[in-house]
Amino acid sequence: MAIATEREYGLFINGELTEPQSGEIRELTEPATGEPLARVSLAGEGDIDRAVEAARDAVEGAWGKTPPNERSRLLHALADAMVANRKELAELEARNVGKAISSVKAELNQAVENFRFYGSAIASIRGETRPIGGSLLYYSLKEPLGIVGQIVPWNYPLMMATWKLAPALAAGCTVVLKPDPATPLTALRLAQLASQAGIPEGVINIVPGDGPTAGAYLVGHPGVDAIAFTGSTQTGAEIMRLCAEPLKRVTLELGGKSPNLIFADANLADAIPSSVWSIFYSAGQSCEARSRVLVEQPLYDEVVSQFAAKAAELKVGDPLDPETQMGSLISANHRERVHGFVEKGREEGAEVVTGGEPPDGKGAFYPPTVLAGVDNEMTVAQEEIFGPVVTVIPFEDEKDAIRIANETKYGLFATIWTGDPARGHRIAARIKAGEVGINMPYTAFPGIPFGGYKQSGFGRELGLETLDLYLETKSVLVSTGAKPYNPFGL
Ligand code: NAD
């Protein structure tokens, strides 16, 4: 049965919203108000089987026969459809995640550009030829990998879905995407828009569901050729285990504890507000949140005081108010976890300079929190808190700064604030992270590879090389003479 009322969301399988056959219906509430938001269908195993079958039919049928220029046109058409529906998408995401609508609008702009980038990048998919010798002709073919299972988290539901879908579709694959069960609404709406834009049925299938059941079933499904995952390092390890026996190709975009280095020669008028943004954007629920601020010793007290003042000024509240800078956290449970880290920080000797206490009221709000007097070995400096909590750590000199920056199991991003350009480049080369910003806080640009070192995962998104995650290379050798060329005397 098709589901189409404003508050009811079915699974998106084979081009339409449908009721789950083997899953369940769950009531979602708005994190910022606690009010009912939607009734969503969650996929069971039979639903995932149906989605994989639809994806198989599409890759072997209509989508497999769609030429690259037409795939490109369709990705651009989907970008146009997102622009035409941006108000609805932004409000839906803000209400579902509790995130400030000003942030969501920026994410939506990026999500649109992502489809445009990969729509154009299709032109770059090509094989090669090279001389081998004698009568041998060699060329390679780039072929879509097939059916990809994609799993995304709750912190940027729409943007993460586009990071995954756009390169996979550009490469000619079909997708079964599992959003987090708490935040499936915009991915489902996106799939409907894709269908209206002309993307054939079965190319995009959306199956919200719980991780350890639906997610694990999707990962292990014999009909799924590869897995692309974004989420926590712990779940990433579990997914790698599930992919080991069937030797399934997997890419992992995982957690972070990214450093933000402020040197004494930095321009604080830029560095402070940008560093405040770098942690409190999305209420700190960001993989690349710069949650460790490393400050050169002479400036430490000054930076802590300016940082705390700016953090306390942030407008926290109704996600739908355009003036709001920080909305609520994703849930009351997550807020408890975040607060538990702050309590742990207190126990370990950190000083709470601002924030640190959950407010009364219904929404899952938590104030911007600054912890000073932090040693890099403390739990709050090593574990991903994934909330609006920053740790400020002093360093002695450049060598000390690099040491502290790298003393973490993660390696996703780093920012350096300095008035000395040579120092910026020198440190960028020595930081163990997938991306480094010098005097610049922003992280994600379509066209620029994004991903982790160490336990932040492997594989790169957003770049041209991302297409390779979804392509196979086939080498073809042809003898053009009477006798095949045999240079090694085999
Ligand atoms: P999570 O690992 O708990 O869940 C992520 C997704 O995996 C969800 O859809 C969940 O349902 C699913 N899942 C959970 N257990 C599973 C299992 N056993 N098998 C299959 N699927 C399973 O992560 P989260 O708390 O939702 O998201 C926050 C994490 O995501 C943070 O660590 C954050 O840093 C990371 N993240 C990374 C990036 C990046 O690009 N590197 C981007 C955004 C978020």
XYZ file of C-alpha atoms and ligand atoms in Angstrom:
534
model
C 0.000 0.000 0.000
C 1.324 3.453 -0.866
C 1.850 5.817 2.056
C 1.631 9.491 1.359
C 0.121 11.470 4.214
C 2.147 14.268 5.722
C 2.992 12.389 8.916
C 3.411 8.869 7.570
C 6.509 7.673 5.806
C 6.794 4.294 4.140
C 9.920 2.570 2.900
C 11.043 3.674 -0.564
C 11.410 0.547 -2.675
C 11.312 0.196 -6.444
C 10.181 3.760 -7.053
C 7.420 4.082 -4.463
C 6.721 4.519 -0.770
C 5.432 1.224 0.600
C 4.427 -0.262 3.918
C 6.900 -2.622 5.531
C 6.100 -6.291 5.028
C 8.318 -7.597 7.776
C 9.363 -4.488 9.723
C 7.476 -2.170 12.047
C 6.036 1.343 12.339
C 7.673 3.725 14.831
C 6.506 7.104 16.133
C 9.164 9.849 15.956
C 9.184 12.983 18.087
C 10.871 16.331 17.464
C 14.059 16.484 19.544
C 13.660 20.220 20.201
C 10.063 20.044 21.471
C 9.300 16.449 22.371
C 6.159 16.743 20.204
C 5.101 13.961 17.793
C 6.623 14.414 14.347
C 5.964 11.400 12.124
C 5.181 7.716 11.930
C 7.924 5.949 10.031
C 8.197 2.466 8.597
C 11.253 0.467 9.532
C 12.501 -2.261 7.239
C 12.670 -5.912 8.176
C 14.677 -8.583 6.383
C 11.972 -9.273 3.779
C 11.836 -5.553 2.939
C 15.586 -5.416 2.452
C 15.345 -8.487 0.204
C 12.740 -6.627 -1.891
C 14.947 -3.521 -2.063
C 18.007 -5.530 -3.156
C 15.937 -7.292 -5.805
C 14.667 -3.953 -7.131
C 18.250 -2.626 -7.203
C 19.380 -5.778 -9.074
C 16.590 -5.427 -11.647
C 17.499 -1.773 -12.191
C 21.238 -2.321 -12.606
C 20.630 -5.196 -15.000
C 17.793 -3.319 -16.696
C 16.919 0.345 -17.246
C 19.766 1.931 -15.262
C 22.385 -0.393 -16.684
C 21.318 0.702 -20.154
C 21.220 4.440 -19.323
C 24.157 6.127 -21.107
C 26.519 8.369 -19.102
C 25.230 11.635 -20.585
C 21.690 10.704 -19.540
C 22.848 9.743 -16.023
C 24.527 13.137 -15.861
C 21.357 14.927 -16.947
C 19.337 13.041 -14.323
C 21.719 13.956 -11.489
C 21.485 17.612 -12.500
C 17.681 17.265 -12.678
C 17.669 15.910 -9.122
C 19.791 18.885 -8.000
C 17.221 21.211 -9.611
C 14.380 19.370 -7.854
C 16.132 19.820 -4.500
C 16.477 23.556 -5.135
C 12.789 23.788 -6.071
C 11.863 21.988 -2.809
C 14.536 23.465 -0.551
C 12.130 25.086 1.933
C 10.288 21.827 2.590
C 13.518 19.803 2.791
C 15.158 22.296 5.154
C 12.195 22.432 7.539
C 11.822 18.664 7.549
C 15.512 18.177 8.369
C 15.540 20.908 11.045
C 12.491 19.403 12.784
C 13.734 15.814 12.516
C 17.285 16.505 13.784
C 16.571 19.512 16.028
C 19.267 21.408 14.145
C 19.266 25.177 13.462
C 17.629 25.863 10.120
C 20.432 28.275 9.164
C 22.837 25.308 9.354
C 20.478 23.008 7.491
C 20.164 25.498 4.625
C 23.951 25.553 4.220
C 24.040 21.744 4.232
C 21.296 21.678 1.638
C 23.301 24.013 -0.634
C 26.237 21.651 -0.329
C 24.052 18.611 -0.967
C 22.748 20.176 -4.185
C 26.280 21.006 -5.360
C 27.277 17.454 -4.667
C 24.818 16.118 -7.242
C 25.984 18.777 -9.692
C 29.650 17.890 -9.139
C 29.128 14.161 -9.714
C 26.668 14.847 -12.543
C 29.561 16.594 -14.316
C 32.241 14.195 -13.048
C 30.628 11.369 -15.032
C 32.577 12.755 -17.988
C 35.820 11.830 -16.196
C 35.025 8.097 -15.988
C 37.271 6.434 -18.532
C 39.638 3.554 -19.038
C 43.109 3.726 -20.580
C 45.280 2.197 -23.216
C 49.082 1.882 -23.306
C 51.614 0.176 -25.514
C 52.563 -3.273 -24.224
C 54.726 -4.372 -27.137
C 54.585 -6.646 -30.136
C 51.130 -7.310 -31.450
C 49.301 -6.769 -28.156
C 46.576 -4.175 -27.833
C 45.600 -3.314 -24.268
C 42.684 -1.221 -23.026
C 40.714 -1.059 -19.787
C 37.020 -0.719 -19.098
C 35.440 0.969 -16.091
C 32.327 -0.893 -15.036
C 29.828 -0.121 -12.271
C 30.393 -2.318 -9.249
C 26.708 -3.256 -9.084
C 24.510 -2.894 -6.005
C 25.813 -0.843 -3.130
C 24.529 -0.942 0.450
C 24.979 2.479 2.042
C 24.526 3.254 5.737
C 24.393 6.810 7.081
C 24.147 8.385 10.561
C 21.695 10.830 12.095
C 23.829 13.971 12.329
C 23.557 15.142 8.672
C 20.888 12.807 7.282
C 20.304 14.601 3.984
C 23.858 15.713 3.258
C 25.315 12.296 4.134
C 22.762 10.606 1.867
C 23.864 12.815 -1.027
C 27.578 12.193 -0.307
C 26.829 8.518 -0.730
C 24.221 8.503 -3.513
C 25.742 10.975 -5.963
C 29.051 9.168 -6.733
C 27.380 5.732 -6.715
C 24.764 6.826 -9.238
C 27.367 8.654 -11.318
C 29.334 5.399 -11.534
C 26.214 3.571 -12.729
C 25.523 1.584 -9.545
C 22.175 1.157 -7.847
C 21.725 1.709 -4.129
C 19.966 0.396 -1.056
C 20.487 3.138 1.536
C 19.758 2.672 5.225
C 19.305 5.929 7.144
C 19.359 6.020 10.918
C 15.873 5.022 12.165
C 15.574 8.333 14.042
C 16.220 10.536 10.987
C 14.940 8.977 7.769
C 12.564 11.725 6.603
C 14.675 13.774 4.183
C 16.298 10.734 2.540
C 12.811 9.381 1.829
C 11.715 12.723 0.402
C 14.910 12.896 -1.674
C 14.151 9.494 -3.195
C 10.673 10.694 -4.179
C 12.196 13.776 -5.816
C 14.676 11.554 -7.653
C 11.817 9.505 -8.991
C 9.942 12.628 -10.116
C 13.140 13.886 -11.768
C 13.150 10.738 -13.921
C 15.618 8.437 -12.143
C 14.252 4.946 -12.911
C 12.586 2.762 -10.292
C 14.893 0.537 -8.280
C 17.955 2.812 -8.676
C 17.495 4.397 -5.219
C 15.887 2.356 -2.427
C 15.613 3.733 1.118
C 15.169 1.277 3.983
C 15.289 2.966 7.402
C 15.927 0.476 10.168
C 17.833 -0.331 13.331
C 21.578 -0.822 12.917
C 22.242 -4.197 14.535
C 19.249 -5.798 12.757
C 18.382 -4.137 9.423
C 21.860 -2.588 9.017
C 23.722 -5.819 9.705
C 21.341 -7.737 7.429
C 22.005 -5.289 4.581
C 25.774 -5.539 5.080
C 25.688 -9.329 5.001
C 23.199 -9.592 2.133
C 24.674 -11.802 -0.600
C 23.014 -9.656 -3.282
C 24.899 -6.519 -2.170
C 28.270 -6.057 -3.868
C 29.844 -3.349 -1.679
C 29.214 -1.352 1.495
C 29.780 2.357 2.058
C 29.391 3.342 5.710
C 29.423 6.576 7.683
C 29.110 6.379 11.442
C 31.038 5.655 14.595
C 34.401 3.914 14.695
C 32.937 1.145 16.838
C 30.194 0.336 14.306
C 32.712 0.695 11.468
C 34.803 -2.085 13.027
C 31.713 -4.284 13.319
C 30.833 -3.657 9.672
C 34.370 -4.547 8.604
C 34.043 -7.827 10.488
C 30.745 -8.546 8.689
C 32.414 -7.817 5.332
C 35.458 -10.001 6.039
C 34.065 -13.440 5.303
C 32.275 -12.610 2.033
C 35.285 -10.353 1.157
C 32.926 -7.494 0.434
C 34.440 -4.175 -0.570
C 33.888 -1.590 2.188
C 34.634 2.084 2.783
C 34.385 3.652 6.221
C 33.893 7.318 7.172
C 34.180 7.278 10.951
C 34.615 9.432 14.018
C 37.038 12.218 14.898
C 38.603 14.259 17.679
C 40.021 16.961 15.481
C 42.550 19.513 16.734
C 42.365 23.267 16.210
C 45.818 24.814 16.716
C 46.001 28.489 17.695
C 49.519 29.986 17.643
C 50.458 33.184 19.427
C 50.929 34.942 16.064
C 47.374 34.113 14.911
C 44.853 36.815 14.148
C 42.472 36.184 17.060
C 39.737 38.312 15.505
C 39.414 35.542 12.866
C 40.607 32.563 14.883
C 38.215 32.846 17.841
C 34.836 33.164 16.075
C 35.871 30.558 13.471
C 37.047 28.157 16.171
C 33.787 28.658 18.098
C 31.896 27.847 14.894
C 34.125 24.792 14.274
C 32.956 23.090 17.460
C 29.449 24.400 18.034
C 28.193 24.113 14.445
C 25.556 21.355 14.454
C 25.783 21.430 18.286
C 29.116 19.601 18.056
C 27.412 16.570 16.504
C 29.881 16.586 13.658
C 32.574 14.088 12.734
C 34.974 16.919 11.902
C 34.078 19.096 14.958
C 37.287 20.721 16.153
C 36.747 19.517 19.710
C 40.349 19.969 20.893
C 41.526 23.575 20.824
C 45.308 23.650 21.272
C 46.610 27.075 22.317
C 50.200 28.350 22.490
C 50.974 28.902 26.164
C 51.333 32.719 26.364
C 47.880 33.150 24.832
C 46.108 30.397 26.773
C 44.163 32.453 29.349
C 43.234 35.082 26.777
C 41.892 32.484 24.307
C 39.935 30.613 26.999
C 38.289 33.806 28.141
C 37.416 35.068 24.621
C 36.273 31.573 23.564
C 33.962 31.208 26.554
C 32.519 34.693 26.042
C 31.707 33.987 22.366
C 30.306 30.535 23.182
C 28.002 31.979 25.833
C 26.689 34.528 23.306
C 25.498 31.868 20.844
C 21.763 31.925 20.290
C 20.514 28.468 21.281
C 16.859 27.566 20.753
C 14.047 26.915 18.303
C 15.595 25.171 15.268
C 13.100 26.848 12.940
C 13.994 30.404 14.043
C 16.357 31.802 11.371
C 18.337 33.645 14.095
C 19.101 30.412 15.994
C 22.754 29.385 15.821
C 22.496 26.112 17.728
C 19.443 23.861 18.050
C 18.892 20.890 20.322
C 20.797 17.623 20.438
C 19.334 14.609 18.659
C 17.691 13.118 21.781
C 17.464 13.225 25.563
C 19.496 10.004 25.710
C 22.298 11.536 23.698
C 22.236 14.611 25.932
C 22.738 12.360 28.950
C 25.742 10.791 27.276
C 27.216 14.227 26.477
C 26.630 15.428 30.026
C 28.259 12.245 31.349
C 31.452 13.248 29.521
C 31.349 16.726 31.071
C 30.965 15.171 34.540
C 33.895 12.874 33.756
C 35.926 15.932 32.724
C 35.131 17.608 36.067
C 36.229 14.462 37.927
C 39.481 14.381 35.976
C 40.220 18.004 36.913
C 38.952 20.066 33.973
C 37.381 23.455 34.727
C 33.945 24.178 33.233
C 34.326 27.809 32.140
C 30.877 28.097 30.582
C 27.914 25.739 30.094
C 28.080 22.245 31.584
C 24.513 21.970 32.930
C 21.480 20.782 30.947
C 18.630 23.309 31.079
C 15.108 22.460 32.259
C 12.395 22.003 29.673
C 11.181 19.498 27.140
C 13.746 19.760 24.335
C 17.105 17.962 24.286
C 19.076 21.208 24.606
C 22.590 21.474 26.016
C 24.544 24.717 26.334
C 27.825 25.441 24.520
C 30.382 24.164 27.008
C 34.052 25.118 27.336
C 36.418 22.943 29.389
C 39.761 24.539 30.310
C 42.797 23.169 32.144
C 42.541 20.038 30.002
C 45.385 17.595 29.553
C 45.385 15.700 26.245
C 45.303 12.390 28.106
C 41.978 13.090 29.812
C 38.900 11.178 28.635
C 37.289 14.405 27.382
C 40.308 15.015 25.134
C 40.469 11.491 23.756
C 36.865 10.319 23.339
C 34.471 11.659 20.710
C 31.836 13.463 22.819
C 29.722 14.369 19.779
C 28.089 17.306 21.523
C 28.691 21.032 22.149
C 31.723 20.526 24.373
C 35.206 21.852 23.601
C 38.435 21.055 25.423
C 41.138 23.744 25.521
C 44.683 22.418 25.885
C 47.913 24.434 26.199
C 51.096 23.731 24.178
C 54.693 24.991 24.450
C 55.923 25.283 20.866
C 55.409 23.986 17.330
C 56.852 20.543 18.065
C 54.669 20.159 21.143
C 51.602 21.288 19.164
C 52.167 18.641 16.470
C 52.736 15.953 19.097
C 49.493 16.734 20.921
C 47.533 17.120 17.685
C 48.616 13.625 16.589
C 48.164 11.927 19.984
C 44.682 10.582 19.252
C 43.348 7.435 17.622
C 41.482 9.591 15.104
C 42.719 11.540 12.070
C 39.911 13.270 10.214
C 40.626 16.991 10.146
C 42.838 19.704 11.657
C 42.823 23.491 11.574
C 45.892 25.694 12.067
C 45.694 29.386 12.962
C 48.971 31.231 12.451
C 50.296 34.487 10.996
C 53.267 32.594 9.522
C 52.289 30.929 6.207
C 55.448 28.776 6.121
C 54.575 27.362 9.538
C 51.054 26.550 8.320
C 52.388 24.446 5.422
C 55.076 22.838 7.600
C 52.519 21.652 10.138
C 49.969 20.592 7.497
C 52.567 18.134 6.189
C 53.100 16.618 9.641
C 49.528 16.305 10.883
C 48.100 12.801 10.526
C 44.658 13.689 9.202
C 42.804 13.398 5.916
C 42.322 17.157 5.585
C 43.934 20.259 7.037
C 42.724 23.879 6.982
C 45.120 26.802 7.410
C 43.429 29.962 8.692
C 40.157 28.505 7.366
C 37.546 26.540 9.337
C 35.427 24.953 6.573
C 35.803 21.295 5.727
C 33.587 19.841 3.029
C 33.686 20.944 -0.600
C 32.400 18.852 -3.532
C 35.517 18.010 -5.535
C 37.903 17.919 -2.556
C 38.549 14.453 -1.072
C 37.238 14.077 2.488
C 38.044 11.173 4.786
C 40.177 9.814 7.557
C 43.573 8.596 8.624
C 43.871 6.040 11.433
C 40.584 5.114 13.162
C 38.693 7.834 11.292
C 38.367 5.278 8.511
C 39.470 4.829 4.922
C 38.213 5.736 1.495
C 37.569 9.317 0.404
C 34.251 10.998 -0.284
C 33.443 14.145 -2.264
C 36.423 13.757 -4.633
C 36.896 12.376 -8.134
C 38.655 9.371 -6.614
C 35.373 8.526 -4.826
C 34.063 7.254 -8.158
C 36.645 4.453 -7.974
C 34.908 3.091 -4.863
C 31.955 2.302 -7.106
C 33.793 1.090 -10.220
C 35.586 -2.065 -11.284
C 38.534 -1.909 -13.681
C 38.652 -4.594 -16.322
C 41.814 -5.041 -18.430
C 41.302 -6.332 -21.953
C 44.252 -7.747 -23.934
C 43.958 -8.447 -27.631
C 46.409 -10.159 -29.953
C 46.338 -8.325 -33.255
C 48.983 -10.552 -34.913
C 49.126 -14.177 -35.947
C 50.959 -15.142 -32.768
C 50.382 -13.499 -29.337
C 53.327 -11.428 -28.117
C 55.014 -13.315 -25.242
C 57.764 -11.061 -23.831
C 58.618 -13.207 -20.816
C 58.802 -16.502 -22.638
C 55.948 -17.988 -20.613
P 26.485 4.772 14.573
O 27.720 4.050 14.157
O 25.841 4.404 15.843
O 25.357 4.616 13.441
C 25.582 4.964 12.096
C 24.666 4.146 11.214
O 25.025 2.773 11.340
C 23.187 4.228 11.575
O 22.418 4.197 10.393
C 22.962 2.960 12.396
O 21.633 2.518 12.359
C 23.892 1.992 11.667
N 24.350 0.857 12.467
C 24.557 0.783 13.811
N 24.989 -0.455 14.158
C 25.072 -1.174 13.007
C 25.456 -2.519 12.709
N 25.833 -3.385 13.654
N 25.426 -2.932 11.415
C 25.051 -2.072 10.436
N 24.661 -0.790 10.661
C 24.679 -0.346 11.925
O 26.865 6.292 14.516
P 25.945 7.551 14.907
O 26.012 7.724 16.366
O 24.624 7.444 14.255
O 26.708 8.712 14.145
C 27.697 9.439 14.719
C 29.058 8.936 14.276
O 29.196 9.096 12.858
C 30.168 9.742 14.905
O 31.193 8.899 15.318
C 30.628 10.630 13.750
O 31.939 11.098 13.893
C 30.440 9.734 12.579
N 30.363 10.501 11.322
C 31.433 10.449 10.462
C 31.414 11.209 9.285
C 32.576 11.175 8.328
O 32.411 11.596 7.191
N 33.744 10.718 8.730
C 30.309 12.007 8.990
C 29.244 12.042 9.901
C 29.293 11.277 11.062
